[in-house]
Coordinates of C-alpha atoms in Angstrom, one line a residue:
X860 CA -25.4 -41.9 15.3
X861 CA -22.8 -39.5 17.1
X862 CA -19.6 -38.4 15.0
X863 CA -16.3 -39.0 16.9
X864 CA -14.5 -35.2 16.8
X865 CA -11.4 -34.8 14.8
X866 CA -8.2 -34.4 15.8
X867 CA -8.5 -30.6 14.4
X868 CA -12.2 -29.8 16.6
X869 CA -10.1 -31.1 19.0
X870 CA -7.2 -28.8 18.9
X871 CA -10.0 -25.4 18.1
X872 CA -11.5 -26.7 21.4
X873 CA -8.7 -26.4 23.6
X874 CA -6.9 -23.2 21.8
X875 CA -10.2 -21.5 22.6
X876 CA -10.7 -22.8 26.1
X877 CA -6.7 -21.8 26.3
X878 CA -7.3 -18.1 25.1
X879 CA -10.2 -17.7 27.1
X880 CA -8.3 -18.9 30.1
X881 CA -6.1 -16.1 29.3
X882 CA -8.9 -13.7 29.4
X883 CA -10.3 -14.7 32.4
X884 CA -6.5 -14.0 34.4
X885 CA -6.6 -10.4 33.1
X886 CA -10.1 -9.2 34.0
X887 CA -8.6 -7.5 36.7
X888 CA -7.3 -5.0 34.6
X889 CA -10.5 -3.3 34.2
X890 CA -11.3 -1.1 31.2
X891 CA -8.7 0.4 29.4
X892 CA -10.1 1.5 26.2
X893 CA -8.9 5.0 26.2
X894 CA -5.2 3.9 26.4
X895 CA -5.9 0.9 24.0
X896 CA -6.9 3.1 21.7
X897 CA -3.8 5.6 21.8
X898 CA -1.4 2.2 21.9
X899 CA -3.2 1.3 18.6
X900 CA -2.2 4.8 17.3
X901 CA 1.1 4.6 17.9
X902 CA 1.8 1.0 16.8
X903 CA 0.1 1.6 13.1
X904 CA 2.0 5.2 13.0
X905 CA 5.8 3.4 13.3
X906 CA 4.4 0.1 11.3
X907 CA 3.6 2.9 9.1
X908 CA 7.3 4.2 8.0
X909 CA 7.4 1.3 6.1
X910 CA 5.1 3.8 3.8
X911 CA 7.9 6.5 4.3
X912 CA 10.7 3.9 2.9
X913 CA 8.3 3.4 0.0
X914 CA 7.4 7.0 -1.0
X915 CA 11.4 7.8 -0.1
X916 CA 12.7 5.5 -2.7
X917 CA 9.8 6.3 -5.0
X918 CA 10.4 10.3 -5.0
X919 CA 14.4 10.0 -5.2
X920 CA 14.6 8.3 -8.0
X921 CA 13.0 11.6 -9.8
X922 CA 15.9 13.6 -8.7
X923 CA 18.6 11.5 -8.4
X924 CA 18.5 10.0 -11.9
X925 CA 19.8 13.4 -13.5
X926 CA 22.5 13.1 -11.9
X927 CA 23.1 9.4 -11.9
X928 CA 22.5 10.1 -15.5
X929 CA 25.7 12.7 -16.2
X930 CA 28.0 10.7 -14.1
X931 CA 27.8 6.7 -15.7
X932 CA 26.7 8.3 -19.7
X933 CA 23.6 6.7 -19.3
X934 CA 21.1 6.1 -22.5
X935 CA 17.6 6.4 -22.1
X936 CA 17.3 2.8 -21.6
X937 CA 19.9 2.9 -19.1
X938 CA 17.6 5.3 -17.4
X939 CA 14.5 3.3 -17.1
X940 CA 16.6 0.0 -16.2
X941 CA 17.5 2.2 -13.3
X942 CA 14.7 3.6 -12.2
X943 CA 12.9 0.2 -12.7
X944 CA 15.0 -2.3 -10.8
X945 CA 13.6 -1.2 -7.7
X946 CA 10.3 -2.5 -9.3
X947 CA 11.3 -6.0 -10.4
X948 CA 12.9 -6.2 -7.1
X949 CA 9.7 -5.1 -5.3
X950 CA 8.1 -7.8 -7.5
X951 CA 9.4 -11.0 -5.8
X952 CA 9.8 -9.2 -2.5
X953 CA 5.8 -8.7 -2.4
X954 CA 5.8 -12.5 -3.5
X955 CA 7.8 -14.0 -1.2
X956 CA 7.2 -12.2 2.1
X957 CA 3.8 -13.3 2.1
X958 CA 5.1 -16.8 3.1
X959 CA 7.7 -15.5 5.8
X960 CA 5.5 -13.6 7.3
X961 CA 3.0 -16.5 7.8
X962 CA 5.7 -18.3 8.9
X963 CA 8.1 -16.4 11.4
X964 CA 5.4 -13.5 12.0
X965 CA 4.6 -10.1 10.7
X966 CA 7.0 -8.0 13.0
X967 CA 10.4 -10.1 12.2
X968 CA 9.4 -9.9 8.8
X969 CA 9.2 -6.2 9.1
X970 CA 12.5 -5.8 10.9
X971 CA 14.1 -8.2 8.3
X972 CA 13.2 -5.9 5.5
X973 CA 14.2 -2.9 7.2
X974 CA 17.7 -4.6 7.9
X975 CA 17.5 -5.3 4.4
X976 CA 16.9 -1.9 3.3
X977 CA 19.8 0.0 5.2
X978 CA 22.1 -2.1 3.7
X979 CA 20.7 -1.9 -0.2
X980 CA 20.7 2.0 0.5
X981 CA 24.0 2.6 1.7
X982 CA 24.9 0.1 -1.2
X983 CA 23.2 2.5 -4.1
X984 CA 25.1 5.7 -2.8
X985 CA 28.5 3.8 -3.1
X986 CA 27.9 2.0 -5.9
X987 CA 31.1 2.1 -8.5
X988 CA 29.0 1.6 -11.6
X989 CA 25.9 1.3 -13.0
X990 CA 25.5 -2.6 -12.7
X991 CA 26.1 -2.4 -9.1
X992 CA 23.9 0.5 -8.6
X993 CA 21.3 -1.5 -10.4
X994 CA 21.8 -4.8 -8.4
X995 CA 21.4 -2.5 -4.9
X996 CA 18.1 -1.5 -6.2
X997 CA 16.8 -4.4 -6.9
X998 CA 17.5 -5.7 -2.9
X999 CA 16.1 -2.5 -2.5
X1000 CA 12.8 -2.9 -4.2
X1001 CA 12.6 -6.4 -2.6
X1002 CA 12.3 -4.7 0.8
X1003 CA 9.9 -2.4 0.0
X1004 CA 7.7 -5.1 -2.2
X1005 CA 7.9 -7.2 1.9
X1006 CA 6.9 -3.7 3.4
X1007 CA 4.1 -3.1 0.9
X1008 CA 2.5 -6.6 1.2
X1009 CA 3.2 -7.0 5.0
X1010 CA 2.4 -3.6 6.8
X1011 CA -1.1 -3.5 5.8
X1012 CA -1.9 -6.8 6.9
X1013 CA -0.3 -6.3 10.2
X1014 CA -1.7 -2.9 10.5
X1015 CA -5.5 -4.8 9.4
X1016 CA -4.8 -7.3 12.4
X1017 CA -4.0 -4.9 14.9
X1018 CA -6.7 -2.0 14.1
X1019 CA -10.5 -2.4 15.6
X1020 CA -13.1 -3.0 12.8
X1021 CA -14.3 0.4 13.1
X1022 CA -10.9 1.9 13.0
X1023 CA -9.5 -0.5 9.7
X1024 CA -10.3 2.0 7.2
X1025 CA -8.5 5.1 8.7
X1026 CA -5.6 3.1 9.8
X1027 CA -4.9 0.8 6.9
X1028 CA -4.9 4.2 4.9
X1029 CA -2.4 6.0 7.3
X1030 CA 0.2 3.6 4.9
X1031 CA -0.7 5.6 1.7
X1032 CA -0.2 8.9 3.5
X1033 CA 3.1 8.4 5.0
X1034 CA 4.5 7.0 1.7
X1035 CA 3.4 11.0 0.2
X1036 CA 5.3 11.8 3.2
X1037 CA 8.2 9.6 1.7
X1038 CA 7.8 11.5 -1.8
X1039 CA 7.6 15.0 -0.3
X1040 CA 10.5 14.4 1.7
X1041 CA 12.3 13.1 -1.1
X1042 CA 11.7 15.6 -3.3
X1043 CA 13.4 18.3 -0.7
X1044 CA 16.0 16.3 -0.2
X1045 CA 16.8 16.0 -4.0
X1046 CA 16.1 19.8 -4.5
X1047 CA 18.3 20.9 -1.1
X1048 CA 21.2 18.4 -2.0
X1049 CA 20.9 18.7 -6.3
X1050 CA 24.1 20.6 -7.8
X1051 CA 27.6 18.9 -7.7
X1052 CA 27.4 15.5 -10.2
X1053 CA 28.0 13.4 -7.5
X1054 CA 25.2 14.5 -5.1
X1055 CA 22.8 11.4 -5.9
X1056 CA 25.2 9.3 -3.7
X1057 CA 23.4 11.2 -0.7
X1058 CA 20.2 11.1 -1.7
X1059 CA 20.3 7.4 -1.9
X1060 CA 22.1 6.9 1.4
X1061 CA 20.2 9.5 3.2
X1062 CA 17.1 6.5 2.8
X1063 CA 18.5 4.3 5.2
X1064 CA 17.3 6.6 8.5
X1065 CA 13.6 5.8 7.9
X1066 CA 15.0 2.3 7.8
X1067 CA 17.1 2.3 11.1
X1068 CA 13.3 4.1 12.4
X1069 CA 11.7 1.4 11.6
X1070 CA 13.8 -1.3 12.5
X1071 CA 13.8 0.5 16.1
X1072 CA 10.3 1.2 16.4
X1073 CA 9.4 -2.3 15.6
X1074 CA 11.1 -3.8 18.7
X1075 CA 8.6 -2.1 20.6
X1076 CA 5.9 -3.0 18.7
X1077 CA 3.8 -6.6 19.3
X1078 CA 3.3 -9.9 17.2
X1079 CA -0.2 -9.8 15.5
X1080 CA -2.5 -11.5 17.7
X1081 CA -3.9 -13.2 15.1
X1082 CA -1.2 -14.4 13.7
X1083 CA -0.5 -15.7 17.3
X1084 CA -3.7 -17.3 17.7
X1085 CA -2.9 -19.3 14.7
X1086 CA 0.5 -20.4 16.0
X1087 CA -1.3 -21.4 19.3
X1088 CA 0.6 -19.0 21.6
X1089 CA -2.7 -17.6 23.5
X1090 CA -1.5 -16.1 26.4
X1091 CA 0.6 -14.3 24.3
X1092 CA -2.1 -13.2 22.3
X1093 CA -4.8 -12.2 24.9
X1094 CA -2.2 -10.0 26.3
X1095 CA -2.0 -8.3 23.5
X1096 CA -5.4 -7.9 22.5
X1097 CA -6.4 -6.9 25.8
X1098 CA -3.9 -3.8 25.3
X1099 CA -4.9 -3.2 21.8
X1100 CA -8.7 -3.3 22.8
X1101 CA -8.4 -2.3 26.7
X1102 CA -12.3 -4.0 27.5
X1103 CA -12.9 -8.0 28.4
X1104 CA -16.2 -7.7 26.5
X1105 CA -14.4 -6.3 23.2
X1106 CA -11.5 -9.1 23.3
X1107 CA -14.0 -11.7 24.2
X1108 CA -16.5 -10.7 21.7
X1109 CA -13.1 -10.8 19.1
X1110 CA -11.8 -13.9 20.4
X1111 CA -15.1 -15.8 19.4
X1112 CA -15.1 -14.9 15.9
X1113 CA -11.4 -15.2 14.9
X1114 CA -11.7 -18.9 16.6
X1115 CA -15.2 -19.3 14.3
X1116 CA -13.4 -18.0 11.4
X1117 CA -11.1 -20.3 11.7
X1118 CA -13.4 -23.5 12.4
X1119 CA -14.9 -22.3 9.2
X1120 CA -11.8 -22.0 7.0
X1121 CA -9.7 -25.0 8.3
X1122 CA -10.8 -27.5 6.0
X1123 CA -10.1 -24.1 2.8
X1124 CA -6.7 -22.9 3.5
X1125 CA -4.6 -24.7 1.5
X1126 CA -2.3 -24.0 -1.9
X1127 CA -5.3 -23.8 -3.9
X1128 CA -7.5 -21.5 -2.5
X1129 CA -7.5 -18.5 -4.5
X1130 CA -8.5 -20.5 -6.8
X1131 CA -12.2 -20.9 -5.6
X1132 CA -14.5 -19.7 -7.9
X1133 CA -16.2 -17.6 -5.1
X1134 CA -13.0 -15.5 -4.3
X1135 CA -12.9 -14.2 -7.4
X1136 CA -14.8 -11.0 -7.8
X1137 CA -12.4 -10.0 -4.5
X1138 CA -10.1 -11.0 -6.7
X1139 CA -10.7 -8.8 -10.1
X1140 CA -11.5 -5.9 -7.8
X1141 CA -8.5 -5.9 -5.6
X1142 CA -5.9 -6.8 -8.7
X1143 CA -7.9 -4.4 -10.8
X1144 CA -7.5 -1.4 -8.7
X1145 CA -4.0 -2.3 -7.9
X1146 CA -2.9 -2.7 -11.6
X1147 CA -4.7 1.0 -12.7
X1148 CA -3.4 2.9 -9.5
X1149 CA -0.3 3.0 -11.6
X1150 CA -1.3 2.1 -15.6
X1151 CA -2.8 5.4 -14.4
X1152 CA -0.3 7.3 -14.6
X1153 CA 0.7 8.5 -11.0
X1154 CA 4.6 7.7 -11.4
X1155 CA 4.9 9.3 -14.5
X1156 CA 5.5 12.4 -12.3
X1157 CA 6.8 11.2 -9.8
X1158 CA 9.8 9.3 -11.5
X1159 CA 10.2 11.6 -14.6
X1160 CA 8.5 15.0 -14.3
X1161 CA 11.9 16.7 -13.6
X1162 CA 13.5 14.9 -17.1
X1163 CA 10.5 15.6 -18.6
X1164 CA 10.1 19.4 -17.6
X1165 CA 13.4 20.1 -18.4
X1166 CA 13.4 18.8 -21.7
X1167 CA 10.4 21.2 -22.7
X1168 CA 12.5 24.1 -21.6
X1169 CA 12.6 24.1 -17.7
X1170 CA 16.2 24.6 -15.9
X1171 CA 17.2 21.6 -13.6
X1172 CA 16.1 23.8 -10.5
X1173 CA 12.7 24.8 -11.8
X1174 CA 12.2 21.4 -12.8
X1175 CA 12.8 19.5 -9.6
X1176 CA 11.2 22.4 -7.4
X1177 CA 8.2 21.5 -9.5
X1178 CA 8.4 18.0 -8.4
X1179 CA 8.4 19.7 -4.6
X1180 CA 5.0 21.1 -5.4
X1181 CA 4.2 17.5 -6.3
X1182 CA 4.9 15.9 -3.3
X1183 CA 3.0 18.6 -1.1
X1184 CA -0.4 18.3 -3.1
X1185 CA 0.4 14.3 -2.8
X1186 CA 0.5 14.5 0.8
X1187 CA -2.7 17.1 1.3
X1188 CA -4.3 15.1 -1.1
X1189 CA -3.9 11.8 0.6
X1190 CA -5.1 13.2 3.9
X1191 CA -7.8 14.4 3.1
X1192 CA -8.8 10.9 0.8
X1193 CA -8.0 9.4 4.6
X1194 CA -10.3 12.0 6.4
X1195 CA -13.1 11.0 4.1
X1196 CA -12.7 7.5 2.8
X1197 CA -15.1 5.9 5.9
X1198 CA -17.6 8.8 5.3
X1199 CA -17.8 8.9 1.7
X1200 CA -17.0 5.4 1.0
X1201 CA -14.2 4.1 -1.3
X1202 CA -15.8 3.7 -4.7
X1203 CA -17.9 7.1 -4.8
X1204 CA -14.3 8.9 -4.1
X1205 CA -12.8 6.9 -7.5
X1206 CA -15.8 7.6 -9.3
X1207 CA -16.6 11.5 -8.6
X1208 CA -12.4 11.5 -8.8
X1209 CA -10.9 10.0 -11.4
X1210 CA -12.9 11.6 -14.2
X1211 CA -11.7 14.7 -13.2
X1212 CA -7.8 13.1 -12.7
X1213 CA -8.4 12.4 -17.1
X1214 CA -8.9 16.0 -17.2
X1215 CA -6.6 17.6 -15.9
X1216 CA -3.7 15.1 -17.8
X1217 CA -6.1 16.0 -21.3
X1218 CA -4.9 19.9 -20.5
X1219 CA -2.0 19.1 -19.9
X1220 CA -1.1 17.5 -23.2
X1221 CA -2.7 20.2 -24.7
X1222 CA 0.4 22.6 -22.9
X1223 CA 2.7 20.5 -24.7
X1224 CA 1.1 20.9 -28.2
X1225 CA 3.3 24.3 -28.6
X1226 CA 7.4 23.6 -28.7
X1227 CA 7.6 27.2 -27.9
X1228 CA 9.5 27.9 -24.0
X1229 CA 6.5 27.5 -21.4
X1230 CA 6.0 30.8 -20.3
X1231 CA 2.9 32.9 -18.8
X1232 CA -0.7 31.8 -19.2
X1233 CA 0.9 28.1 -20.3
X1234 CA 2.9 27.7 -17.5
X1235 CA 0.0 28.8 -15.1
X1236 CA -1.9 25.8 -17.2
X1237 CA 0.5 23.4 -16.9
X1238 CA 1.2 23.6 -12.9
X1239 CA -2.4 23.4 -12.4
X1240 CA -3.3 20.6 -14.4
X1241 CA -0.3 18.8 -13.2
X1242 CA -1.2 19.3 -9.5
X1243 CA -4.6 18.8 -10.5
X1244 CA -3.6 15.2 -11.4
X1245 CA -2.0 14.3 -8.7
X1246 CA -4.9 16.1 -6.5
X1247 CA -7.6 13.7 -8.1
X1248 CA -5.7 10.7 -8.9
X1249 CA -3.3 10.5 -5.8
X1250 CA -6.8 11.3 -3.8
X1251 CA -8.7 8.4 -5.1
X1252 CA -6.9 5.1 -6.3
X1253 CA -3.1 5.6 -4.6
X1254 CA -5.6 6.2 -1.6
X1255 CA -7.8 2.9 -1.8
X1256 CA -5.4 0.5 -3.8
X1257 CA -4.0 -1.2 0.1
X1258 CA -7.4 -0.4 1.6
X1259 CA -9.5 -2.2 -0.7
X1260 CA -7.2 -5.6 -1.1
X1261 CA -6.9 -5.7 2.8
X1262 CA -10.7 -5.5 3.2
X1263 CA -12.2 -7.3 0.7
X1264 CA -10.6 -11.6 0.9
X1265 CA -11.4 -13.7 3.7
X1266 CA -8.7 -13.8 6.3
X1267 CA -7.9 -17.3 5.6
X1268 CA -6.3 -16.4 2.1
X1269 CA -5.6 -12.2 3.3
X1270 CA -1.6 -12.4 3.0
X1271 CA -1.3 -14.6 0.2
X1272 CA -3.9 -12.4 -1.8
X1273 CA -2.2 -9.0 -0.7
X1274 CA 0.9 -10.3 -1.5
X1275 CA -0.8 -10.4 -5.4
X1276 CA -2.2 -7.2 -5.1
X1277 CA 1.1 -6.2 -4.2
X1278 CA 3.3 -7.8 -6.9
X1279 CA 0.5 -6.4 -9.0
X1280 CA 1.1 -2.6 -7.7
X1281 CA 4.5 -3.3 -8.3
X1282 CA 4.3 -4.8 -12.0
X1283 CA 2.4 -2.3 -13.4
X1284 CA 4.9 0.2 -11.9
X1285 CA 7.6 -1.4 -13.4
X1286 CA 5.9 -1.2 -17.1
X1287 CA 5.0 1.9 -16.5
X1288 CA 8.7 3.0 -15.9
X1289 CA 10.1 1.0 -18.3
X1290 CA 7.9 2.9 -21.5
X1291 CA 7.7 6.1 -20.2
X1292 CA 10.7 8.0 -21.7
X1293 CA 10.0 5.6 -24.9
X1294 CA 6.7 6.9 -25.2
X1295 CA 7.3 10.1 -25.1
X1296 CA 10.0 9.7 -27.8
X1297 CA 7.4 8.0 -29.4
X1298 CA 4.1 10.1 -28.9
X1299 CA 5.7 13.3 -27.8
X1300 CA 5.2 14.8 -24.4
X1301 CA 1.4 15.2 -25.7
X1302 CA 0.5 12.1 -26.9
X1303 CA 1.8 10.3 -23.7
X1304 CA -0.4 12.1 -21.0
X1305 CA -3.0 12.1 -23.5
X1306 CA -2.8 7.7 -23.5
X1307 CA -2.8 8.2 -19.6
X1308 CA -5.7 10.5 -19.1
X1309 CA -7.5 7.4 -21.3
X1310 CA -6.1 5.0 -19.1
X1311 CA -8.0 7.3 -16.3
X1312 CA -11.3 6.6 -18.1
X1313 CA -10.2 3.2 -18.4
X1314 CA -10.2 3.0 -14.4
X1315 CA -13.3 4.4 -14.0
X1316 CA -15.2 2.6 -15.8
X1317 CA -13.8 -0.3 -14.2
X1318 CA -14.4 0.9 -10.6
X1319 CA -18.2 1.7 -12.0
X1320 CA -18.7 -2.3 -12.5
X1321 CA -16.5 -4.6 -10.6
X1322 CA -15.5 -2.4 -7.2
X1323 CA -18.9 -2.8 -4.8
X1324 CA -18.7 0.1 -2.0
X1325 CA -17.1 -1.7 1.3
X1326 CA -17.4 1.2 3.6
X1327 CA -19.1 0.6 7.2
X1328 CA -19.1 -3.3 5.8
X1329 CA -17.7 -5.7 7.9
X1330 CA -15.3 -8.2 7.0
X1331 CA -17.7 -10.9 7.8
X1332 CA -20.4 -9.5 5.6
X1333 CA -17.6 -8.6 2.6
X1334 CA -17.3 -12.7 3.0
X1335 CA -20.8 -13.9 3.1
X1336 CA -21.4 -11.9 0.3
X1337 CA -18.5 -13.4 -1.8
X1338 CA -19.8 -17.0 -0.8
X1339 CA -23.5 -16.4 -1.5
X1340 CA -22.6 -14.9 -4.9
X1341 CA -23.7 -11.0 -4.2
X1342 CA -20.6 -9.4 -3.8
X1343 CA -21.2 -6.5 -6.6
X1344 CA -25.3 -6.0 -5.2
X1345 CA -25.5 -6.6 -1.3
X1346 CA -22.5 -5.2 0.3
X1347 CA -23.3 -1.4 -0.8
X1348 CA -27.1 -2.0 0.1
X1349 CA -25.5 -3.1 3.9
X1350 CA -23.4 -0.1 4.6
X1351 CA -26.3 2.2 3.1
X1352 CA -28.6 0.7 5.8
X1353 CA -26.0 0.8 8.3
X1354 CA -25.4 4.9 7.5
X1355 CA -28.9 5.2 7.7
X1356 CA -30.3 3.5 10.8

């Protein structure tokens, strides 16, 4: 007996007989691949300073909170609560955006956490006292928690399948852009008391960038598809893609996605037991990219190194050397993350990442002045660290928890992976200065060159290789139960045909 169609075949039926309408008036335009191609460039590039905001904020805080510190008295909790507000605040700014985004669109919510941003920077460098330095940060972190959950998707729904990887990653490299930069504005502008103030207010041009670059930029075309504004989205597609074939091809399987998902996307759905492995991967990567130990440096190297006998100046040009091996580092993880494939990098990576924080506990074993063969030691192990660790996990923690969920659940699952990033950052700045007064400079990169191990070991059995995978084959292999055996075996045979 025939079914009677509901009223949601219905409505699929005529958005894809709407959008392919749309294609239809623009074949015309003939192929236009080449320029589709730059324009995809460029628009992941500028949604990409939201990276820079991150990695600005991030690296500042090393240099600024000397400073801070002489001019409020502050104690070393006083230190960590303000170095870790920007963390709580990135917390429930990765939380909420998720839901603005879906509603009102990925490029407003971009723009409205720029705005947001200006205004919480400009509010940190005139802050009277501590409290209200303290309470900017926290609107502060809840920008960059939006940016951090919402660039990545936008960039994912912009960037070609075979381009995801590459693009996706560009996020992680201009936030070491953010940190390097940082680090030589806090080294060019250290010396009078009061210099912080700059430092903090100098972070609201990448913001006024990004707020400008953004109005150039277009909606996601998924995100428009959902919302049922087709012509809006062909258009856009068709310049993101520049060939009838590719968009038509695309078209057809975000519309079968959807008549897939329909009946799925609702409050509950992360909760399906087949989502889960994406689950423990993404969260688990995103947890040890910073229980790792990557902020340790980045926030308190300069405190740190200057307590074991390094001037202020020698300390924080340390921290310059720092961001520069971040930012090689990271480029070269994004050179070779679609060849070598996300989990072998972690895995030949991070061992060596536990190593080089083992030595450098071991330089700390002596209270004597770091001097010759010691402070040779302790540079290279440091930017060893950062080499291995900043080249493997702080380069596939937004890869992997944009690749691996189904689209129907993507921004409400990056959104955790974000919030997770961004809790395990906060613990980690909260302890650190209390562990080392607890365990001595030693014993605390000692517990994070474990915590190294820890990660690799984890990578080793829950994170399945997703390079040359398609998203559709990352899914079917999540609903049929082989997401840790199948996906790997797919790319391998892809590589190899």
């Amino acid at each position: 007996m025939p079914t009677t169609p509901n009223i949601q075949d219905i409505s699929r039926y005529h958005t894809h007989k709407r959008a392919l309408s749309a294609l239809a008036a623009m074949v015309h335009r003939g192929d236009q691949t080449l320029s589709a191609r730059r324009y995809v460039s460029v628009a992941a590039a500028v949604a990409a300073v939201g990276g820079l905001l991150f990695g600005y904020d991030t690296g500042i805080i090393a240099s600024a909170l000397i400073f801070v510190t002489q001019t409020f008295s502050l104690s070393t909790a006083g230190q960590e609560w303000v170095a870790a507000a920007l963390n709580i605040g990135a917390i429930f700014g990765a939380l909420l955006s998720g839901p603005v985004s879906d509603q009102w669109g990925r490029r407003p919510a971009i723009m409205v956490a720029a705005g947001i941003f200006i205004v919480a920077s400009l509010g940190c460098g005139l802050a009277p006292d501590v409290s209200t330095l303290i309470f900017a940060r926290l609107w502060l972190g809840a920008a960059i928690g939006a940016t951090t959950q919402i660039v990545p998707v936008y960039v994912a729904e912009l960037a070609p399948a075979s381009r995801r990887g590459g693009l996706v990653s560009l996020f992680q490299l201009v936030f070491s852009l953010g940190l390097l930069l940082a680090f030589f504005v806090g080294y060019e502008l250290s010396g009078g008391v009061e210099s912080w103030r700059a430092m903090f207010m100098l972070g609201a041009l990448p913001a006024i960038l990004l707020a400008l670059g953004m109005i150039f930029l277009p909606e996601s075309p998924r995100w428009l598809l959902h919302h049922e504004h087709e012509h809006r989205a062909v258009s856009i597609l068709y310049k993101l893609r520049g060939h009838k074939d590719i968009v038509r091809q695309e078209l057809d399987d975000a519309l079968t996605v959807d008549a897939g998902v329909a009946d799925e996307a609702n409050g509950a759905s992360l909760k399906q037991r087949w989502i889960r492995p994406a689950l423990l991967a993404a969260l688990g990567v995103a947890a040890f990219s910073q229980l790792s130990g990557p902020n340790v440096i980045v926030y308190y190297a300069p405190i740190i190194l200057s307590q074991a006998g390094l001037g202020h100046s020698a300390a924080l040009l340390t921290s310059v050397s720092v961001g520069v091996t971040s930012t090689i580092t990271t480029a070269m993880g994004i050179a070779f993350i679609d060849r070598i494939g996300r989990r072998r990098m972690m895995l030949c990576m991070l061992p060596v990442a536990a190593l080089s924080l083992f030595v450098l506990g071991a330089v700390f074993l002596s209270s004597a002045p770091l001097t010759g063969v010691r402070m040779v030691l302790m540079v290279v192990s440091l930017l060893g660290y950062i080499f291995f660790n900043f080249g493997s996990l702080s380069v596939a923690v937004w890869l992997i928890a944009a690749e691996v969920f189904p689209l129907f659940v993507r921004s409400k699952a990056m959104g955790m992976a974000s919030a997770t990033v961004w809790v395990s950052d906060t613990l980690v700045s909260l302890v650190t200065l209390s562990l080392v007064q607890a365990l001595g400079t030693t014993g605390t990169f000692w517990l994070f060159g474990f915590i190294n191990l820890a990660a690799f070991v984890f990578v080793w059995k829950y994170v399945p290789e997703t390079a040359g995978t398609t998203l559709e084959e990352i899914e079917s292999a999540l609903r049929s139960g082989t997401f840790y055996t199948s996906i790997g075996r797919q790319a391998g045979a892809r590589r190899n045909s």
